[in-house]
Coordinates of C-alpha atoms and ligand atoms in Angstrom, one line a residue:
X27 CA 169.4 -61.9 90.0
X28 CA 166.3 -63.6 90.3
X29 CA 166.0 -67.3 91.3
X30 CA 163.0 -69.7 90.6
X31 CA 160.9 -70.2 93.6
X32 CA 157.5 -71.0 94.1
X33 CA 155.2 -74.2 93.9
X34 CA 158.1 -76.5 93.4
X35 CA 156.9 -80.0 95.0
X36 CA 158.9 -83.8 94.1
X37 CA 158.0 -85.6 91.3
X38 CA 157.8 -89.8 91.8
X39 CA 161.4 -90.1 90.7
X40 CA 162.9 -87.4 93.3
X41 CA 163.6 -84.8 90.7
X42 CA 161.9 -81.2 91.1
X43 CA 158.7 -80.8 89.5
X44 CA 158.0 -77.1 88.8
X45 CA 154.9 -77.2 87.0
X46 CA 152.6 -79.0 88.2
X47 CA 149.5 -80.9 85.9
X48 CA 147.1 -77.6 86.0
X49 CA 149.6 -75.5 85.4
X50 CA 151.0 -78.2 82.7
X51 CA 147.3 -78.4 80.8
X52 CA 146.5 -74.7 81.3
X53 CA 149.6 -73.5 78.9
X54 CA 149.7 -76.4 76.7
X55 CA 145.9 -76.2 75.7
X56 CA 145.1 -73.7 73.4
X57 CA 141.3 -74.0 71.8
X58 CA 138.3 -71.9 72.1
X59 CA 137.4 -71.3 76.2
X60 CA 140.9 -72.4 77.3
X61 CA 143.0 -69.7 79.4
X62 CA 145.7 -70.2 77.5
X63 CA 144.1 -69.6 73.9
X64 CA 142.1 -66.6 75.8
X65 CA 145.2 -64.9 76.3
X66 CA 146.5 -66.0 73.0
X67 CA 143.4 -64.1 71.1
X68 CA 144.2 -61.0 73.0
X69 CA 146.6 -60.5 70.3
X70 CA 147.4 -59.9 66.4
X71 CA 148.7 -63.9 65.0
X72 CA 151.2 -63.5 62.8
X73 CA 149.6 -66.8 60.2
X74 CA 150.6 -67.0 56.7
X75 CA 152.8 -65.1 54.4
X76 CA 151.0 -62.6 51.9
X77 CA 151.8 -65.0 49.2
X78 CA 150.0 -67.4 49.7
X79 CA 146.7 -65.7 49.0
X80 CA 146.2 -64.7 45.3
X81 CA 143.5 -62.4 44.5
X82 CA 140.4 -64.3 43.4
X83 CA 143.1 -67.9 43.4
X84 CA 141.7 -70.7 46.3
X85 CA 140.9 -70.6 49.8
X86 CA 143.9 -71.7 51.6
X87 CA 142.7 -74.3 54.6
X88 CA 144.2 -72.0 57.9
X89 CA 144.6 -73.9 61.7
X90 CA 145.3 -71.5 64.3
X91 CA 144.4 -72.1 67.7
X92 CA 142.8 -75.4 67.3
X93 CA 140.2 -73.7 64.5
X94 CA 139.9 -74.5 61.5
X95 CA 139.4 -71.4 59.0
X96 CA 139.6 -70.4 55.6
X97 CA 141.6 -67.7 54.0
X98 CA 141.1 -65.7 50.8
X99 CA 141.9 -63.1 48.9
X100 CA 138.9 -61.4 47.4
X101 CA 139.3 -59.7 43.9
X102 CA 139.9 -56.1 45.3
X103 CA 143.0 -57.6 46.9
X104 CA 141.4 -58.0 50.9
X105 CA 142.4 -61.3 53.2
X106 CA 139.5 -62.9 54.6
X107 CA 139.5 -65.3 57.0
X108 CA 136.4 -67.3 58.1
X109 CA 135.1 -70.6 60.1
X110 CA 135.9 -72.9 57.7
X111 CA 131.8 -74.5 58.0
X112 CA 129.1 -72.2 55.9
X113 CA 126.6 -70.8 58.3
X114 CA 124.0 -72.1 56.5
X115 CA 124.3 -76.0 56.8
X116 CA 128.2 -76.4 57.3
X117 CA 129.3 -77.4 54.5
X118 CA 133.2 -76.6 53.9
X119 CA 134.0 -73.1 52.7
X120 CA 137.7 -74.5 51.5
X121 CA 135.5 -76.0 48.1
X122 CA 134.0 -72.2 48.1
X123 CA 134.2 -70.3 44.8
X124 CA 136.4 -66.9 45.0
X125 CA 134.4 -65.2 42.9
X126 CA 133.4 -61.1 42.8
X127 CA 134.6 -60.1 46.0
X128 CA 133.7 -62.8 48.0
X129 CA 133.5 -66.8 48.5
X130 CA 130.6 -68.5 47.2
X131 CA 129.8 -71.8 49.2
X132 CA 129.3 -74.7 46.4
X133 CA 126.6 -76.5 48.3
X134 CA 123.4 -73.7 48.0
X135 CA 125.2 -70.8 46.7
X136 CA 125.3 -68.6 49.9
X137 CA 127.9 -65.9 49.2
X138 CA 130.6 -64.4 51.6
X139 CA 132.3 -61.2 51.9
X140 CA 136.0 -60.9 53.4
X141 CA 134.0 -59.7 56.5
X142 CA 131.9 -62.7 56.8
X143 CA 128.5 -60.6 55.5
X144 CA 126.2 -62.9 53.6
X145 CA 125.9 -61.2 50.3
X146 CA 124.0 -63.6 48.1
X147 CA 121.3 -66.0 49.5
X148 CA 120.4 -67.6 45.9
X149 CA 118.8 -71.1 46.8
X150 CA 115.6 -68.8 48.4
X151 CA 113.0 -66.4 46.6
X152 CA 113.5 -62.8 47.4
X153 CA 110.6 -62.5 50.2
X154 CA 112.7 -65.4 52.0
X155 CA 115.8 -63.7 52.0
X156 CA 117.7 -62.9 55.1
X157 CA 121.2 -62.4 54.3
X158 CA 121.4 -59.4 56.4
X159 CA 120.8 -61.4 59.4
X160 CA 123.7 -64.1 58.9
X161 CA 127.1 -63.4 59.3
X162 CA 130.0 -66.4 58.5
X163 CA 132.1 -66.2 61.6
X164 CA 135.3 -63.7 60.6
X165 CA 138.3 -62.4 61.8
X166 CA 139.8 -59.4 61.2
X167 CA 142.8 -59.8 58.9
X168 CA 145.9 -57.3 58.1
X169 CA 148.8 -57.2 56.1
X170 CA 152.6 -56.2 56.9
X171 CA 154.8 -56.0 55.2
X172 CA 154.6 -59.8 53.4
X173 CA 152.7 -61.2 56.2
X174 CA 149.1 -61.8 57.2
X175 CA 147.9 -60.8 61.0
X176 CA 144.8 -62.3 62.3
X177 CA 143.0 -61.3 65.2
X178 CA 141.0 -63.7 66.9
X179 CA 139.6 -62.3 70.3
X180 CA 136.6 -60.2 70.7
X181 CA 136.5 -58.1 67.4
X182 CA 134.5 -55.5 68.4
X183 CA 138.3 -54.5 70.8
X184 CA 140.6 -54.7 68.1
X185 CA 144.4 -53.8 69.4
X186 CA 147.3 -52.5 67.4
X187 CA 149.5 -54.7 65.4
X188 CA 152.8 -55.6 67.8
X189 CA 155.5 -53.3 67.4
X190 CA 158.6 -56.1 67.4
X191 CA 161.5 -54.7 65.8
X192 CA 162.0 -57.3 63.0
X193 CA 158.3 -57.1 62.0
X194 CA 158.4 -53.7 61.2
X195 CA 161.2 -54.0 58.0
X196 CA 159.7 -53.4 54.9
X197 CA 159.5 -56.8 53.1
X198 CA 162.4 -56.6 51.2
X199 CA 164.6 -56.1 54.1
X200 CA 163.2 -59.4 56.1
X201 CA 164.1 -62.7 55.7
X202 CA 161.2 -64.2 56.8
X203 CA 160.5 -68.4 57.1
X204 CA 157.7 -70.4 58.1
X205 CA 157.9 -74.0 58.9
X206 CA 155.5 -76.5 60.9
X207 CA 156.5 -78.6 64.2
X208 CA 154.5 -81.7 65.1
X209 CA 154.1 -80.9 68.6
X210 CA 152.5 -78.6 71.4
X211 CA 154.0 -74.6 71.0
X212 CA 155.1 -74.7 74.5
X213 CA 157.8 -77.3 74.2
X214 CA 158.6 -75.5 70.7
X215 CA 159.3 -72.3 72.1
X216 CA 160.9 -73.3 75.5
X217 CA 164.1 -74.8 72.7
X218 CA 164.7 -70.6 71.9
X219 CA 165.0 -69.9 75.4
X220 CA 167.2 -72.4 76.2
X221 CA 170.8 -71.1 76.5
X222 CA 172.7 -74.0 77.2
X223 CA 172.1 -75.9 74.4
X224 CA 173.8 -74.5 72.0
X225 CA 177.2 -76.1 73.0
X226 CA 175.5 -79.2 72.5
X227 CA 173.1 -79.7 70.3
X228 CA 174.3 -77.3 67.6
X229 CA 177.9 -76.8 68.8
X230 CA 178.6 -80.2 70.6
X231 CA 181.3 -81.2 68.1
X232 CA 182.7 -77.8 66.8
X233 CA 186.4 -77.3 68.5
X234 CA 187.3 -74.1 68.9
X235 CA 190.2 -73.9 66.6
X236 CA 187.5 -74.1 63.6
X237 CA 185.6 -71.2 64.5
X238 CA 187.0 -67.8 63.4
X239 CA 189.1 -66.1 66.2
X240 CA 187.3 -62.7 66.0
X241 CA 183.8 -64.6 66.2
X242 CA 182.7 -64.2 69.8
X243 CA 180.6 -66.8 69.5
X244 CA 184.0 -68.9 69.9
X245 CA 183.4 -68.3 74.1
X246 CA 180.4 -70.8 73.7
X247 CA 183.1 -73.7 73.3
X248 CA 185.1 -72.7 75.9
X249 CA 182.5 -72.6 78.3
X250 CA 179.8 -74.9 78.2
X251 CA 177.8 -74.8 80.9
X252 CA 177.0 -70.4 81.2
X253 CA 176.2 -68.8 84.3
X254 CA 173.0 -66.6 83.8
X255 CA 170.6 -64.5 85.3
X256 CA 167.1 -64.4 84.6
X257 CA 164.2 -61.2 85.1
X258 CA 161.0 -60.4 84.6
X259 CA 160.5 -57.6 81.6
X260 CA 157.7 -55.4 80.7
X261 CA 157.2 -57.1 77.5
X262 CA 157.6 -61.1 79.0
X263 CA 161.2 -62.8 80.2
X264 CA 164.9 -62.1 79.6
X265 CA 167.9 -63.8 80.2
X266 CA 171.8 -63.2 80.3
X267 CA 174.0 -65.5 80.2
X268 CA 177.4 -65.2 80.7
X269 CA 181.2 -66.3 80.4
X270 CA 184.9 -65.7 80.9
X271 CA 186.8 -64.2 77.7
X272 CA 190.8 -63.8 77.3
X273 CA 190.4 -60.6 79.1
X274 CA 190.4 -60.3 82.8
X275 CA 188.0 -57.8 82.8
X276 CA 185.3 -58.3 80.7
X277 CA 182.4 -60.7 80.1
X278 CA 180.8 -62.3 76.8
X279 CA 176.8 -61.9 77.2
X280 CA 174.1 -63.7 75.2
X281 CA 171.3 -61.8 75.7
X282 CA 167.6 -63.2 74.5
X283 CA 164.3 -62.6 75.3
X284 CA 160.3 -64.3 75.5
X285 CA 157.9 -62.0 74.5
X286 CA 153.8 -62.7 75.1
X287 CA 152.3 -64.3 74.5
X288 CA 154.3 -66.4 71.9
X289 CA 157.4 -64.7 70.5
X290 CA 161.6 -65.0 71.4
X291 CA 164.3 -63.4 70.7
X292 CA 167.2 -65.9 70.2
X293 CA 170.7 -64.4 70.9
X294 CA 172.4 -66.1 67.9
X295 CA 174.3 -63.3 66.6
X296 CA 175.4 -59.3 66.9
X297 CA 173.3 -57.2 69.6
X298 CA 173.8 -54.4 68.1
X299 CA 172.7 -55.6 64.6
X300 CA 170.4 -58.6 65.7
X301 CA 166.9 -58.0 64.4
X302 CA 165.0 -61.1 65.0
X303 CA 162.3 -62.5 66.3
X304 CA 160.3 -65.7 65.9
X305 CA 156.6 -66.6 66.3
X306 CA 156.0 -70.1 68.1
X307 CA 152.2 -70.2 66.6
X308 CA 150.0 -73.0 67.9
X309 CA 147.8 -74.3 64.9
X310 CA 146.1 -76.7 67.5
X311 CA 147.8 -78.2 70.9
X312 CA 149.9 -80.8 69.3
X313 CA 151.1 -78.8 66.0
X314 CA 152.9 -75.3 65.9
X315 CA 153.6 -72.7 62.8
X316 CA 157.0 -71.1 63.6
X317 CA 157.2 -67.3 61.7
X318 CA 160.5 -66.7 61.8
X319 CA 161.7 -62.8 61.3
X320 CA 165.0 -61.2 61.2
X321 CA 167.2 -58.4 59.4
X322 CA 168.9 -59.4 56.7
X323 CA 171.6 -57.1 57.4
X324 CA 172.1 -59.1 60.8
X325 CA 175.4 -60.4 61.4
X326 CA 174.9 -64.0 62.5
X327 CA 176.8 -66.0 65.3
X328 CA 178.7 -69.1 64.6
X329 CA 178.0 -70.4 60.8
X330 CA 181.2 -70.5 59.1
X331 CA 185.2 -72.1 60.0
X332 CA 188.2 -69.7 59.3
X333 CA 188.0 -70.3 55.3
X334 CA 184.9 -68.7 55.4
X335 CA 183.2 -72.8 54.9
X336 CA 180.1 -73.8 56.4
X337 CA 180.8 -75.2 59.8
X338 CA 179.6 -79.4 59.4
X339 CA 175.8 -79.6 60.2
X340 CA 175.5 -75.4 60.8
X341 CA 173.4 -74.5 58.1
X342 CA 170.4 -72.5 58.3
X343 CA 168.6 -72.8 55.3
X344 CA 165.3 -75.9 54.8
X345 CA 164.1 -78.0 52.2
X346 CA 160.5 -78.2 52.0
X347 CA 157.9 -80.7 50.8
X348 CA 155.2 -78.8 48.8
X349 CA 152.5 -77.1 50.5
X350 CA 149.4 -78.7 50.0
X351 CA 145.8 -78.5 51.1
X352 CA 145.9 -80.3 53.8
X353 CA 145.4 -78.3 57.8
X354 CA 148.7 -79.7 58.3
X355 CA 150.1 -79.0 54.5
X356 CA 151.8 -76.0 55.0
X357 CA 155.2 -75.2 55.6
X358 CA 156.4 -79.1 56.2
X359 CA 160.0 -80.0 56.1
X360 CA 161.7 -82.7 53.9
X361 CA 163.6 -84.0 57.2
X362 CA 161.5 -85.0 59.1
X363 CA 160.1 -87.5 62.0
X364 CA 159.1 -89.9 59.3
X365 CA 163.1 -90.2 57.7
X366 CA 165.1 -89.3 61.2
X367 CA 165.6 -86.2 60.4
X368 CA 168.1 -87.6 58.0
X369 CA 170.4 -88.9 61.1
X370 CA 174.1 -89.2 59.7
X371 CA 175.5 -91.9 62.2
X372 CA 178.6 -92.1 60.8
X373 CA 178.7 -87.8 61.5
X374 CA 177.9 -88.3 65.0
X375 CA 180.0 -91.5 65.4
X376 CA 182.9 -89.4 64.0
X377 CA 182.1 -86.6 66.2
X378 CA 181.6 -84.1 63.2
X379 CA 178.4 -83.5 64.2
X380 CA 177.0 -83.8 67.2
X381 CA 173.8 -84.9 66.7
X382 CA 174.4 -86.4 63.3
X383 CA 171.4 -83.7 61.7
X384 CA 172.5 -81.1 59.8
X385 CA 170.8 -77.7 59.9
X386 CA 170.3 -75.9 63.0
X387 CA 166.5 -75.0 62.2
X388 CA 166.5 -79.0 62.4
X389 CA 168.4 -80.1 64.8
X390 CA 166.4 -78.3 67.2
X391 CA 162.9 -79.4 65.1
X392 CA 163.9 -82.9 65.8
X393 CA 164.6 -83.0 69.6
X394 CA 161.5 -81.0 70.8
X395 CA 159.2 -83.0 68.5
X396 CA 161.1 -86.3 70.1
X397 CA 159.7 -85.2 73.1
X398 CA 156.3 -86.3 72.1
X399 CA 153.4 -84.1 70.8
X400 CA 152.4 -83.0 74.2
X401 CA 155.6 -83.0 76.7
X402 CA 154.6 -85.2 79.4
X403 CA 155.9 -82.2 82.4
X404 CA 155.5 -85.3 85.3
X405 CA 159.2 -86.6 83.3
X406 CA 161.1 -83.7 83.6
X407 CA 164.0 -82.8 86.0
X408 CA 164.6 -79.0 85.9
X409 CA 167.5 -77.8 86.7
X410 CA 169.1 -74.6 87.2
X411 CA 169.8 -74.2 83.5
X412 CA 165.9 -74.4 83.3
X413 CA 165.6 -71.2 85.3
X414 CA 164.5 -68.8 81.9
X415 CA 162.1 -71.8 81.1
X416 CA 160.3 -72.3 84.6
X417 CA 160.3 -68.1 84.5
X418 CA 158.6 -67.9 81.8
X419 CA 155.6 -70.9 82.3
X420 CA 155.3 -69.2 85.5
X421 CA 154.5 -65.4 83.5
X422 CA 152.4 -67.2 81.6
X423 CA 150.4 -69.1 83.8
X424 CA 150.1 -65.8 85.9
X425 CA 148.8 -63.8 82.9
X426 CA 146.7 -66.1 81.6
X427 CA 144.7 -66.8 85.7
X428 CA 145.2 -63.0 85.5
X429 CA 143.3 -62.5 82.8
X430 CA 140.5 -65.1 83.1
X431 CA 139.9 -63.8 87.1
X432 CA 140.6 -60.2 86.9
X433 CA 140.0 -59.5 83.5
X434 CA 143.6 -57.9 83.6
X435 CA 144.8 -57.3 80.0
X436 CA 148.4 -59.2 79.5
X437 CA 151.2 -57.0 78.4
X438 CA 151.7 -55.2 75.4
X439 CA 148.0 -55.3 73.9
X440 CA 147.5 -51.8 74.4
X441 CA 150.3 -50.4 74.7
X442 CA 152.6 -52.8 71.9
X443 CA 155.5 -50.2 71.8
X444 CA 157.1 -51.7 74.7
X445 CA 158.1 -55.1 72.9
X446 CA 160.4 -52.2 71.1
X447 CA 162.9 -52.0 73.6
X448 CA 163.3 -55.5 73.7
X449 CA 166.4 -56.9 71.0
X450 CA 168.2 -59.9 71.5
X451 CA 172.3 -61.1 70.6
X452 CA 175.8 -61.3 72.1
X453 CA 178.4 -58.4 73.0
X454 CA 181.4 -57.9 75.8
X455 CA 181.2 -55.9 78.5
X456 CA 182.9 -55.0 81.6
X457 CA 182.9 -57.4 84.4
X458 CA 182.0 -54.9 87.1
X459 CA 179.0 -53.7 85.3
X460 CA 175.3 -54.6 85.9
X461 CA 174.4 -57.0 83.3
X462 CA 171.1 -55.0 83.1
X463 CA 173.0 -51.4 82.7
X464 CA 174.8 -53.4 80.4
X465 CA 171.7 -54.1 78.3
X466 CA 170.2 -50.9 77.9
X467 CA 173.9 -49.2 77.1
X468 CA 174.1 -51.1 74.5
X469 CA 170.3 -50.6 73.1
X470 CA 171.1 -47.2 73.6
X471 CA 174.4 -47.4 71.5
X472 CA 172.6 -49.1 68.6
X473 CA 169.2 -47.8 69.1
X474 CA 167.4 -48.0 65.3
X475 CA 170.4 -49.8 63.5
X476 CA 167.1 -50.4 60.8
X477 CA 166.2 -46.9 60.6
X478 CA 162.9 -47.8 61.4
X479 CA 162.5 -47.8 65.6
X480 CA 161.9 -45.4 67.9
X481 CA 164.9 -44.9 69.8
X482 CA 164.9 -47.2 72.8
X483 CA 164.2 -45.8 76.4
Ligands
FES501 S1 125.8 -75.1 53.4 FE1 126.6 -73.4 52.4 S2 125.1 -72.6 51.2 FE2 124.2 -74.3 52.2
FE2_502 FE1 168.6 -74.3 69.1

């Protein structure tokens, strides 16, 4: 069991302060030259869904790490993605023409390939031509599976796509969601690796006579406030949390993971079944794409009461505005900052719902965007539940001074078949086993439930 040590210093109200203001700007900040966004280009960015790009259709406006780009598709069926400002005077490829294999700027005709070549220089005579020495600033862009990868660091190093489990289904196997958070990724993530909220936030007001007696989820209620351990991994930070169960002599174990540089595993269902993963995507420092992955074979944790009903406010599913052109007007929820979230009162006065905001998705949309679009870390008192959360800024911090002193690559950009062995979800075990042999038995007993893994180590 590892324990949180380190730089910990007093913050002016007496509570620990584990991250201190450097630390606080270096992971929240994510734009060109930052060490945060370095290590963030290091790898493939998981940033729209195949969809949304029709061959030849308009150039969607794309904001990933505080840059603002344009996607196509071209008419032979290739993604480009691109500085959204022409090379020549800057003028906005988003009012580009898709046209012939390539985007036409609308202000002198200069025409763009899905590389970024110049192809077509038409406002000058031929003698005055130099197309071949002009080159739109691109990123390489791949397709998986429904969804479009961008790579964003040095593109003459391009690394494999990650190997996660759930991004490896083929598309009709995948349920796969995106949806956009006002506020910074950090905080965003930090709310999937956050075990004991679960009791409260989702589950806060569910008694334990509503949930299903075979659902081990049920051990959530009766204990809500887990023991857990927390350890370093290969592929980024793990946690296992756990708590009595009717038997003497075993254990119930949520199990979930952080992955570099932006991914978790939630535990929210069946180990040996749960295939899912989720992308915490910074568009800029104060807005976040989440890509949300899983199996949808998985058998999910707590949804439904013993009729087989809905649980009140347990829902998963999202009503969305329509996606519009705007950098921020993709993916937007109909519940939102703006309406409350929809806050029933009267459900959260009755104590039907906790927090009054039905949908989980939501629930935990509206209290990490209540925090502000940039958490202020001088406010917070960390406690030991925090332990997976101060873990992992630490890894983070470490690999991204790692990587801007030593050059040192963070893990899994060369070597992305580690994140593999990583799965996430609840299961029993034995009370005098290791939680970690506990882990990797049960990997090994449900090694490639897909069909599509490697067997685990
Ligand atoms: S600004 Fe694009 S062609 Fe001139
Ligand atoms: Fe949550």
């Amino acid at each position: 069991m590892l324990e949180t040590k380190g730089a910990e210093t007093k913050n002016n109200r007496g509570g620990l302060k584990l991250t201190t203001t450097r630390e606080s700007q270096l992971l929240t900040q994510v734009g060109p030259g930052t060490a945060m966004g370095n290590l963030m280009r290091q790898y493939w960015i998981p940033a729209a869904k195949s969809s949304e790009f029709l061959a030849d259709g308009d150039p969607v406006r794309l904001l990933l790490l505080g840059e603002k780009l344009i996607a196509f598709r071209d008419s032979s069926g290739h993604v480009g993605v691109m500085d959204h400002r022409c090379p020549h005077r800057c003028a906005s490829l988003f009012f580009g023409r898709n046209e012939k294999d390539g985007l036409r700027c609308v202000y002198h005709g200069w025409k763009f390939d899905a590389e970024g070549n110049c192809v077509d220089m038409p406002n000058l005579h031929s003698h005055q031509d130099f197309k071949e020495k002009v080159k739109a600033k691109a990123y390489k862009a791949k397709e998986r599976n429904g969804l479009v990868w961008v790579f964003m660091g040095d593109q003459q190093k391009v690394p494999p796509l990650p190997q996660l489990e759930p991004a490896l289904l083929d598309e009709g196997e995948a349920r796969l969601f995106f949806a956009m958070r006002e506020c910074n990724w950090l905080q965003a993530l930090e709310g999937d690796i956050d075990t004991s909220h679960f009791s409260f936030l989702h589950g806060g007001s569910l008694k334990i006579d509503q949930v299903p007696e075979d659902n081990p989820g049920k051990y959530q209620l009766l204990d809500r406030a887990p023991n857990y351990h927390v350890t370093d991994m290969e592929w980024g930070t793990m946690y296992g949390a756990f708590r009595p169960t009717e038997d003497p002599n075993q254990h119930y174990w949520r199990v979930a993971q952080f992955l570099f540089p932006f991914w978790t595993m939630p535990p929210d269902g069946d180990f040996d079944h749960h295939i899912v993963a989720r992308a915490w995507v910074p568009m800029d420092d104060t807005h976040t794409m989440v890509v949300h992955l899983s199996w949808k074979k998985n058998i999910q944790g707590v949804r439904v009461d013993r009729n087989g009903d809905p649980l009140p406010g347990i829902i998963m599913g999202m009503e969305y505005l329509p996606n519009s052109t705007d950098w921020y007007g993709r993916w937007r929820l109909a519940a939102n900052a703006s309406n409350d979230y929809m806050i029933d009162r009267e459900a959260q006065r009755n104590d039907e719902i906790f927090t009054g905001i039905t949908g989980l998705h939501l629930q935990d949309q509206a209290v990490t965007e209540s925090m502000g679009p940039i958490t202020d870390h001088e406010w917070e008192h960390l406690a030991p539940s925090d332990r997976m959360i101060t873990r992992t800024r630490r890894n983070l911090v470490k690999a991204a001074r790692a990587l801007a002193e030593e050059h040192k690559l963070p893990p899994g950009v060369e070597n992305p078949d580690l994140f593999l062995a990583a799965r996430s979800g609840d299961f029993l075990a034995p009370r005098d086993v290791d939680w970690m042999d506990a882990y990797w038995e049960r990997m090994r007993a449900s090694a490639n439930p897909t069909g599509h893994l490697k067997a685990a180590e």
